[in-house]
Coordinates of C-alpha atoms and ligand atoms in Angstrom, one line a residue:
M1433 CA 32.4 32.2 27.2
A1434 CA 33.8 34.1 24.2
S1435 CA 31.2 34.4 21.4
S1436 CA 33.8 33.8 18.7
S1437 CA 34.6 30.2 19.7
L1438 CA 33.6 26.7 19.1
T1439 CA 32.6 24.4 21.9
V1440 CA 33.4 20.8 21.1
T1441 CA 32.4 17.7 23.1
D1442 CA 34.7 14.7 22.7
N1443 CA 32.2 11.8 22.9
R1444 CA 35.1 9.4 23.7
T1445 CA 35.7 11.1 27.0
G1446 CA 32.7 13.4 27.5
K1447 CA 35.1 16.3 27.9
Q1448 CA 34.3 19.7 26.5
Y1449 CA 36.8 22.1 24.9
E1450 CA 36.4 25.7 23.8
I1451 CA 38.3 26.6 20.6
A1452 CA 38.8 30.2 19.5
I1453 CA 37.5 31.2 16.1
K1454 CA 39.4 34.0 14.3
D1455 CA 38.7 35.2 10.8
G1456 CA 36.3 32.3 10.3
A1457 CA 39.0 29.7 11.1
I1458 CA 40.1 27.6 14.1
R1459 CA 43.8 26.8 14.6
A1460 CA 44.5 23.2 13.8
L1461 CA 47.0 23.1 16.7
D1462 CA 44.1 23.9 19.1
L1463 CA 42.8 20.4 18.4
R1464 CA 45.8 18.9 19.9
Q1465 CA 44.4 19.4 23.4
V1466 CA 41.6 17.0 22.6
R1467 CA 43.0 13.8 23.9
V1468 CA 41.7 10.6 25.4
S1469 CA 44.6 10.1 27.7
E1470 CA 47.9 11.7 28.8
N1471 CA 49.8 9.6 26.3
D1472 CA 47.5 10.4 23.4
F1473 CA 49.1 12.6 20.8
G1474 CA 46.0 14.7 20.4
L1475 CA 43.5 15.2 17.7
L1476 CA 44.7 15.9 14.1
S1477 CA 42.7 17.4 11.2
Y1478 CA 42.8 15.3 8.1
D1479 CA 42.5 17.2 4.8
P1480 CA 43.9 15.5 1.7
G1481 CA 44.3 18.2 -1.0
F1482 CA 43.9 21.0 1.6
T1483 CA 40.3 21.5 0.5
N1484 CA 39.4 23.2 3.8
T1485 CA 42.7 24.3 5.3
A1486 CA 44.1 27.8 5.2
S1487 CA 47.9 27.6 5.1
C1488 CA 48.6 31.3 5.6
R1489 CA 47.1 34.8 6.0
S1490 CA 47.6 36.7 2.8
A1491 CA 46.9 40.2 1.6
I1492 CA 47.6 39.6 -2.1
T1493 CA 44.6 38.0 -3.9
F1494 CA 41.0 37.6 -2.9
I1495 CA 38.7 35.1 -4.5
D1496 CA 35.0 34.7 -3.8
G1497 CA 34.3 31.4 -5.5
E1498 CA 30.6 31.5 -5.0
K1499 CA 30.2 34.9 -6.7
G1500 CA 33.0 34.6 -9.2
V1501 CA 35.0 37.5 -7.7
L1502 CA 38.8 37.9 -8.2
Q1503 CA 40.7 40.9 -6.8
Y1504 CA 44.4 41.7 -6.6
R1505 CA 45.2 43.8 -3.5
G1506 CA 41.5 44.7 -3.4
Y1507 CA 41.2 45.8 -7.0
P1508 CA 38.7 43.9 -9.2
V1509 CA 40.6 42.0 -11.9
E1510 CA 38.1 43.4 -14.5
Q1511 CA 39.2 46.9 -13.7
L1512 CA 42.9 46.0 -13.8
A1513 CA 42.5 44.2 -17.1
E1514 CA 40.7 47.2 -18.6
K1515 CA 42.8 50.0 -17.2
T1516 CA 46.3 48.8 -16.5
G1517 CA 49.2 47.2 -18.3
F1518 CA 50.9 44.0 -17.1
L1519 CA 53.8 45.6 -15.4
E1520 CA 51.5 48.0 -13.6
T1521 CA 49.5 45.1 -12.2
A1522 CA 52.7 43.2 -11.5
Y1523 CA 53.9 46.2 -9.4
L1524 CA 50.6 46.2 -7.5
I1525 CA 50.8 42.5 -6.8
V1526 CA 54.4 42.6 -5.6
H1527 CA 54.3 46.0 -3.7
G1528 CA 50.7 46.1 -2.5
E1529 CA 49.8 49.5 -4.1
L1530 CA 49.3 50.8 -7.6
P1531 CA 52.5 52.6 -8.7
T1532 CA 52.8 56.4 -9.3
R1533 CA 54.1 57.2 -12.8
A1534 CA 57.7 57.5 -11.5
Q1535 CA 57.5 54.2 -9.6
L1536 CA 56.1 52.4 -12.7
D1537 CA 58.8 53.9 -15.0
H1538 CA 61.5 52.8 -12.5
W1539 CA 59.9 49.3 -12.1
A1540 CA 59.6 48.8 -15.9
D1541 CA 63.1 50.0 -16.4
E1542 CA 64.5 47.6 -13.8
I1543 CA 62.6 44.6 -15.2
T1544 CA 63.7 45.5 -18.7
R1545 CA 67.3 45.7 -17.7
H1546 CA 67.1 42.3 -16.1
T1547 CA 65.7 40.5 -19.2
M1548 CA 69.3 39.7 -20.4
V1549 CA 70.6 36.3 -19.4
H1550 CA 74.2 35.1 -19.0
E1551 CA 75.6 33.7 -22.2
N1552 CA 76.2 30.4 -20.4
V1553 CA 72.5 30.1 -19.9
K1554 CA 72.2 30.0 -23.6
K1555 CA 74.8 27.3 -23.9
F1556 CA 73.1 25.4 -21.2
M1557 CA 69.8 25.5 -23.2
E1558 CA 71.6 24.4 -26.4
G1559 CA 72.2 21.1 -24.6
F1560 CA 68.6 20.1 -24.6
R1561 CA 67.3 17.7 -27.3
H1562 CA 66.0 19.5 -30.4
D1563 CA 62.4 18.4 -29.5
A1564 CA 62.6 19.0 -25.7
N1565 CA 59.3 20.1 -24.1
P1566 CA 59.5 23.9 -23.5
M1567 CA 58.0 23.6 -20.0
G1568 CA 60.6 21.1 -19.1
M1569 CA 63.3 23.4 -20.4
L1570 CA 61.9 26.3 -18.4
V1571 CA 61.8 24.3 -15.1
S1572 CA 65.4 23.3 -15.6
T1573 CA 66.8 26.7 -16.7
V1574 CA 65.0 28.6 -13.9
A1575 CA 66.4 26.2 -11.4
A1576 CA 69.9 26.7 -13.0
L1577 CA 69.6 30.5 -12.4
S1578 CA 70.4 29.8 -8.7
T1579 CA 73.9 28.7 -9.8
F1580 CA 74.4 32.0 -11.6
Y1581 CA 73.3 34.1 -8.6
P1582 CA 74.7 32.5 -5.4
D1583 CA 73.7 35.5 -3.4
A1584 CA 70.0 34.5 -3.9
K1585 CA 70.6 32.1 -1.0
N1586 CA 70.5 35.1 1.4
V1587 CA 66.8 34.9 1.6
Q1588 CA 66.6 36.9 4.8
D1589 CA 67.9 40.0 3.0
Q1590 CA 64.9 42.1 2.0
A1591 CA 66.8 44.1 -0.6
L1592 CA 68.1 40.9 -2.3
R1593 CA 64.5 39.4 -2.2
Q1594 CA 63.4 42.5 -4.2
L1595 CA 66.3 42.2 -6.6
H1596 CA 65.7 38.6 -7.4
T1597 CA 62.0 39.2 -7.8
V1598 CA 62.8 41.8 -10.5
R1599 CA 65.4 39.4 -12.0
A1600 CA 63.0 36.5 -12.1
I1601 CA 60.2 38.5 -13.7
G1602 CA 62.6 39.9 -16.3
K1603 CA 64.4 36.6 -17.1
V1604 CA 61.5 34.2 -17.3
A1605 CA 60.3 35.9 -20.5
T1606 CA 63.7 35.5 -22.1
L1607 CA 64.1 31.9 -21.0
A1608 CA 60.6 31.1 -22.2
S1609 CA 61.3 32.5 -25.7
F1610 CA 64.7 30.8 -25.9
A1611 CA 62.9 27.5 -25.1
Y1612 CA 60.4 28.1 -27.9
R1613 CA 63.1 29.0 -30.4
H1614 CA 65.1 25.9 -29.4
T1615 CA 62.1 23.6 -30.3
L1616 CA 62.1 25.2 -33.7
G1617 CA 65.8 25.2 -34.2
Y1618 CA 65.9 29.0 -34.7
P1619 CA 68.6 31.3 -33.3
Y1620 CA 67.7 32.9 -30.0
V1621 CA 66.6 36.5 -30.2
Y1622 CA 68.0 38.8 -27.5
P1623 CA 65.8 41.2 -25.5
D1624 CA 65.1 44.6 -26.9
N1625 CA 65.0 47.3 -24.2
D1626 CA 62.9 49.7 -26.3
L1627 CA 59.9 47.4 -26.2
S1628 CA 57.2 46.8 -23.6
Y1629 CA 57.3 43.6 -21.6
T1630 CA 54.9 41.7 -23.8
G1631 CA 56.2 43.5 -27.0
N1632 CA 59.7 42.3 -26.2
L1633 CA 58.4 38.8 -25.5
L1634 CA 56.6 38.7 -28.9
N1635 CA 59.8 40.0 -30.6
M1636 CA 62.0 37.4 -28.9
L1637 CA 59.5 34.7 -29.9
F1638 CA 58.6 35.6 -33.5
K1639 CA 61.3 37.8 -35.0
M1640 CA 62.9 36.2 -38.1
A1641 CA 65.2 37.8 -40.6
E1642 CA 63.4 41.1 -40.9
P1643 CA 65.3 44.1 -39.5
R1644 CA 62.4 45.0 -37.2
Y1645 CA 59.7 42.6 -36.3
K1646 CA 56.3 44.4 -36.6
I1647 CA 54.3 43.9 -33.4
S1648 CA 50.5 44.0 -33.7
P1649 CA 49.2 46.4 -31.0
V1650 CA 46.1 44.3 -30.7
I1651 CA 48.1 41.1 -30.0
E1652 CA 50.4 43.0 -27.7
R1653 CA 47.5 44.4 -25.7
A1654 CA 45.7 41.0 -25.7
L1655 CA 48.8 39.3 -24.3
D1656 CA 49.1 42.1 -21.7
V1657 CA 45.5 41.4 -20.6
L1658 CA 46.0 37.6 -20.6
F1659 CA 49.1 38.1 -18.4
I1660 CA 47.2 40.4 -16.0
L1661 CA 44.5 37.6 -15.7
H1662 CA 47.2 35.0 -15.0
A1663 CA 49.4 37.0 -12.6
D1664 CA 48.2 35.5 -9.3
H1665 CA 45.5 33.3 -7.9
E1666 CA 46.1 33.0 -4.2
Q1667 CA 46.9 29.5 -2.8
N1668 CA 46.7 27.4 -5.9
A1669 CA 48.8 24.3 -6.3
S1670 CA 51.8 26.1 -7.7
A1671 CA 51.7 29.0 -5.3
N1672 CA 51.5 26.4 -2.5
T1673 CA 54.5 24.7 -4.0
M1674 CA 56.4 28.0 -4.1
R1675 CA 55.7 28.5 -0.4
S1676 CA 56.3 24.9 0.5
V1677 CA 59.7 24.7 -1.2
G1678 CA 60.5 28.2 0.0
S1679 CA 59.7 27.3 3.6
S1680 CA 62.9 25.4 4.0
L1681 CA 64.7 28.6 2.9
P1682 CA 66.4 27.6 -0.3
D1683 CA 67.1 30.3 -2.9
P1684 CA 63.9 31.5 -4.7
Y1685 CA 64.9 30.1 -8.1
S1686 CA 64.8 26.6 -6.7
A1687 CA 61.3 27.3 -5.3
L1688 CA 60.3 28.9 -8.6
A1689 CA 61.4 25.8 -10.5
G1690 CA 59.2 23.7 -8.2
A1691 CA 56.2 26.1 -8.8
I1692 CA 56.6 25.9 -12.6
A1693 CA 56.8 22.0 -12.4
S1694 CA 53.5 22.1 -10.4
L1695 CA 51.9 24.4 -12.9
S1696 CA 52.8 22.1 -15.8
G1697 CA 50.3 19.3 -14.8
P1698 CA 47.0 19.0 -16.7
L1699 CA 44.9 19.7 -13.6
H1700 CA 46.6 23.1 -13.2
G1701 CA 48.3 25.2 -15.9
G1702 CA 48.7 22.3 -18.3
A1703 CA 44.9 22.4 -18.7
N1704 CA 45.0 25.1 -21.5
E1705 CA 47.0 22.7 -23.6
A1706 CA 44.7 19.8 -22.7
V1707 CA 41.7 21.8 -23.8
I1708 CA 43.0 22.2 -27.3
R1709 CA 43.9 18.6 -27.6
M1710 CA 40.4 17.7 -26.4
L1711 CA 38.7 20.1 -28.9
Q1712 CA 40.9 18.6 -31.7
Q1713 CA 39.9 15.2 -30.6
I1714 CA 36.2 16.1 -30.7
G1715 CA 36.7 17.6 -34.1
S1716 CA 33.4 19.1 -35.0
V1717 CA 30.3 20.6 -33.4
D1718 CA 28.1 17.6 -34.2
K1719 CA 30.3 15.4 -32.1
V1720 CA 29.9 17.5 -29.0
P1721 CA 26.8 15.8 -27.5
D1722 CA 28.4 12.3 -27.8
F1723 CA 31.6 13.6 -26.1
I1724 CA 29.6 15.1 -23.2
R1725 CA 27.8 11.8 -22.8
R1726 CA 31.2 10.0 -22.7
V1727 CA 32.6 12.5 -20.1
K1728 CA 29.6 11.9 -17.9
G1729 CA 29.9 8.1 -18.3
G1730 CA 33.6 8.3 -17.3
E1731 CA 34.7 7.1 -20.7
A1732 CA 36.4 10.3 -22.0
G1733 CA 38.2 11.7 -19.0
R1734 CA 37.3 15.1 -17.6
L1735 CA 36.0 18.1 -19.6
M1736 CA 39.2 20.0 -19.6
G1737 CA 38.9 23.8 -18.9
F1738 CA 35.9 23.1 -16.7
G1739 CA 35.6 23.1 -13.0
H1740 CA 37.7 24.7 -10.3
R1741 CA 38.6 24.0 -6.7
V1742 CA 37.5 27.5 -5.6
Y1743 CA 35.1 28.8 -8.2
R1744 CA 31.7 27.4 -8.0
S1745 CA 30.5 29.8 -10.7
Y1746 CA 31.8 31.2 -14.0
D1747 CA 35.6 32.0 -13.6
P1748 CA 35.7 35.8 -14.1
R1749 CA 39.0 35.4 -16.0
A1750 CA 37.3 33.1 -18.5
R1751 CA 34.5 35.7 -19.1
I1752 CA 37.1 38.4 -19.9
I1753 CA 39.1 36.1 -22.2
K1754 CA 36.0 35.0 -24.1
Q1755 CA 35.0 38.7 -24.7
M1756 CA 38.6 39.5 -25.9
A1757 CA 38.7 36.6 -28.3
D1758 CA 36.8 38.4 -31.1
Q1759 CA 39.3 41.3 -31.1
V1760 CA 42.2 38.8 -31.4
F1761 CA 40.5 36.7 -34.1
A1762 CA 39.8 39.9 -36.1
V1763 CA 43.6 40.2 -36.5
T1764 CA 44.7 36.6 -36.6
G1765 CA 41.6 35.0 -38.3
T1766 CA 39.3 32.9 -36.2
N1767 CA 40.2 29.6 -34.6
P1768 CA 38.2 26.8 -36.2
L1769 CA 37.9 25.1 -32.8
L1770 CA 36.0 28.1 -31.4
D1771 CA 32.7 26.8 -32.6
V1772 CA 33.4 23.4 -30.9
A1773 CA 34.3 25.2 -27.7
L1774 CA 31.1 27.4 -27.8
E1775 CA 28.9 24.3 -28.4
L1776 CA 30.6 22.4 -25.6
E1777 CA 30.0 25.3 -23.2
R1778 CA 26.4 25.7 -24.4
I1779 CA 25.5 22.0 -23.9
A1780 CA 27.5 21.6 -20.6
L1781 CA 25.8 24.6 -19.0
Q1782 CA 22.4 23.1 -19.6
D1783 CA 23.4 19.7 -18.4
D1784 CA 22.5 18.5 -14.9
Y1785 CA 25.8 16.7 -14.4
F1786 CA 27.8 19.9 -14.7
L1787 CA 25.1 22.2 -13.1
S1788 CA 24.7 20.0 -10.0
R1789 CA 28.5 19.8 -9.5
R1790 CA 28.8 23.5 -10.3
L1791 CA 31.3 23.0 -13.1
Y1792 CA 31.8 26.1 -15.2
P1793 CA 34.5 27.2 -17.7
N1794 CA 37.7 28.2 -16.1
V1795 CA 40.6 30.4 -17.3
D1796 CA 42.0 27.7 -19.4
F1797 CA 38.9 27.0 -21.5
Y1798 CA 39.3 29.9 -23.9
S1799 CA 43.0 31.0 -23.4
G1800 CA 44.3 28.2 -25.5
L1801 CA 42.1 29.2 -28.5
I1802 CA 43.7 32.6 -28.4
Y1803 CA 47.2 31.4 -28.0
Q1804 CA 46.7 29.0 -30.9
A1805 CA 45.3 31.8 -33.1
M1806 CA 48.4 33.9 -32.2
G1807 CA 50.6 31.1 -33.6
F1808 CA 51.8 29.3 -30.5
P1809 CA 52.1 25.5 -30.6
V1810 CA 50.1 23.9 -27.8
D1811 CA 53.1 22.8 -25.7
M1812 CA 53.9 26.5 -25.3
F1813 CA 50.6 27.3 -23.6
P1814 CA 51.7 26.3 -20.0
V1815 CA 54.9 28.3 -20.6
L1816 CA 52.7 31.4 -21.4
F1817 CA 50.9 30.8 -18.1
A1818 CA 54.2 30.5 -16.2
I1819 CA 55.6 33.9 -17.4
P1820 CA 53.0 36.1 -15.7
R1821 CA 52.4 33.8 -12.8
T1822 CA 56.1 34.3 -11.8
V1823 CA 54.9 37.7 -10.5
G1824 CA 52.4 36.0 -8.1
W1825 CA 54.8 33.3 -7.1
M1826 CA 57.5 35.8 -6.1
A1827 CA 54.9 38.0 -4.3
Q1828 CA 53.7 34.9 -2.4
W1829 CA 57.3 34.0 -1.5
I1830 CA 58.1 37.6 -0.3
E1831 CA 54.9 37.6 1.8
M1832 CA 55.8 34.3 3.4
M1833 CA 59.3 35.4 4.2
Q1834 CA 57.9 38.5 5.9
D1835 CA 55.3 36.5 7.9
S1836 CA 56.7 35.7 11.4
E1837 CA 54.0 33.0 11.8
Q1838 CA 55.3 31.0 8.9
K1839 CA 57.4 27.9 9.5
L1840 CA 58.9 25.0 7.7
M1841 CA 55.9 23.4 5.9
R1842 CA 55.8 20.0 7.2
P1843 CA 52.3 18.3 7.4
R1844 CA 51.4 15.4 9.6
Q1845 CA 50.2 12.0 8.4
I1846 CA 47.9 9.3 9.6
Y1847 CA 50.1 6.2 9.6
I1848 CA 48.3 3.1 8.2
G1849 CA 51.3 0.8 7.6
P1850 CA 52.3 -2.3 9.7
P1851 CA 53.0 -1.9 13.4
R1852 CA 56.5 -2.5 14.7
R1853 CA 57.9 -5.8 13.7
D1854 CA 61.4 -7.5 13.8
F1855 CA 63.7 -7.7 10.9
V1856 CA 63.4 -11.0 8.9
P1857 CA 66.7 -12.4 7.4
M1858 CA 66.6 -13.0 3.7
E1859 CA 66.7 -16.8 3.9
K1860 CA 63.5 -16.8 6.1
R1861 CA 61.5 -14.5 3.9
G1862 CA 58.7 -15.3 1.5
Ligands
CMC404 N1 34.8 17.3 -16.0 C1 34.0 16.4 -15.5 N2 33.7 16.2 -14.2 C2 34.4 17.0 -13.4 C3 35.3 18.0 -13.8 C4 35.5 18.1 -15.2 N3 36.3 19.0 -15.6 N4 35.8 18.6 -12.7 C5 35.3 18.0 -11.6 N5 34.4 17.0 -12.0 C6 33.6 16.2 -11.2 C7 34.4 15.1 -10.5 O1 34.4 13.9 -11.2 C8 33.6 15.0 -9.2 O2 32.4 14.2 -9.5 P1 31.8 13.2 -8.4 O3 31.4 14.0 -7.3 O4 30.7 12.5 -9.1 O5 32.9 12.2 -8.1 C9 33.1 16.4 -8.9 O6 33.0 17.0 -10.2 C10 34.1 17.1 -8.0 O7 35.4 17.0 -8.5 P2 36.7 17.1 -7.6 O8 37.8 16.4 -8.4 O9 36.4 16.6 -6.3 O10 37.0 18.6 -7.6 P3 38.4 19.3 -7.4 O11 38.1 20.6 -6.7 O12 39.3 18.4 -6.7 O13 38.8 19.6 -8.9 C11 39.8 20.5 -10.8 C12 39.2 20.8 -9.4 C13 40.2 21.8 -11.4 C14 41.1 19.7 -10.6 C15 38.8 19.8 -11.6 O14 37.6 20.5 -11.8 C16 39.4 19.4 -13.0 O15 40.0 18.3 -13.1 N6 39.1 20.2 -14.1 C17 39.7 19.9 -15.4 C18 41.1 20.4 -15.4 C19 41.2 21.9 -15.5 O16 40.5 22.5 -16.3 N7 42.1 22.5 -14.7 C20 42.3 23.9 -14.7 C21 41.9 24.6 -13.4 S1 41.8 26.4 -13.6 C22 43.4 26.9 -13.9 C23 44.4 26.8 -12.8 O17 44.3 27.5 -11.8 O18 45.3 26.0 -13.0

């Protein structure tokens, strides 16, 4: 008997089965042989929320949730945040290796050249209501990109996959800033090829009538670090959406729009926005104990920015962001909600409710405080998450397209509805 296997006895029949274990997993399809009769469909695994199901083999991001470890292509995120720029990490995530100087220059040049959008995209955006939510605008305009690039449907073409990856990373920043300017009623600012990725984004967002918008190097670097920390996070809800939509082989912009929609929810990338609203609702440090009491009693919803499906310890991204906050606040002035957040963390991390469930601050707990200090309105926070995560989504999509084991993603269900019955004419119903 092979040592890397599982022996299972089906107590319904007394039969034994040997199921191979590879990389700490069994293949769900191997359960199909476990049957009570010839006509039996075979055993299924039932896993709502995919809490214990691996959907793919991936070489992009590694997380050890117990130890609070996050690595892109094997490199610890702490080292990447300290020593690289966003586009360098983006190259690593998409291509698998850190770039040489020439490769990085070429990559940055390509992405910069693809930040321009067709003038019709601008007209398209002008059609949104003046107070449209920027995340909703981003979902729609990214989906609309597929109509501007019909060749994106050729998803089996590896060179085109690379081209559209560069395009998506370049254009998402422009679309995000157009969405922001639209909510303010300000004219859109076109990309400036002389600036860095994050410098250009800041320019497109905040430039007013001045001939040259002065970018703070501290804010530019902080945004770079925030973008590195948000660039990928293995099979999270939105990456899974990207793969799931992509598995029926539509163009990548359609899949990307689905991923952004998934990110927008408060349990995922919308949590950074929800944290600020929660802190505003709490109002002051003295109200924190009562708020925690109400969360525990189920009266105040969840403690937003706390807890994670994979991390059962402090999210390493939250630790870096918390350390960086002081540098940003030195330039922007502090965020008055910081004291409320620190007190919330202090009390929660002493409380048995949170300790026993292993709920610690996640990436969204402190990022919103920084974005707010930088001058962003709260409904832009999820958009600021979507920009760098586009790198991860595209890398996940490319990896899926190259994986010969991947198939149309189509889960099974356990049917619990009525058994077969005959149609009842209207006059005989009810
Ligand atoms: N506040 C209070 N209780 C919580 C929280 C929270 N933030 N998170 C989980 N719990 C409780 C939950 O009520 C449950 O308690 P019980 O066992 O008594 O029923 C237990 O902890 C386990 O929760 P779960 O819902 O089974 O865990 P999950 O893995 O499905 O949830 C989560 C993960 C992120 C959805 C959840 O922790 C949550 O809702 N957090 C708040 C939203 C948030 O900050 N999301 C951002 C995630 S990180 C950024 C990203 O990748 O998008």
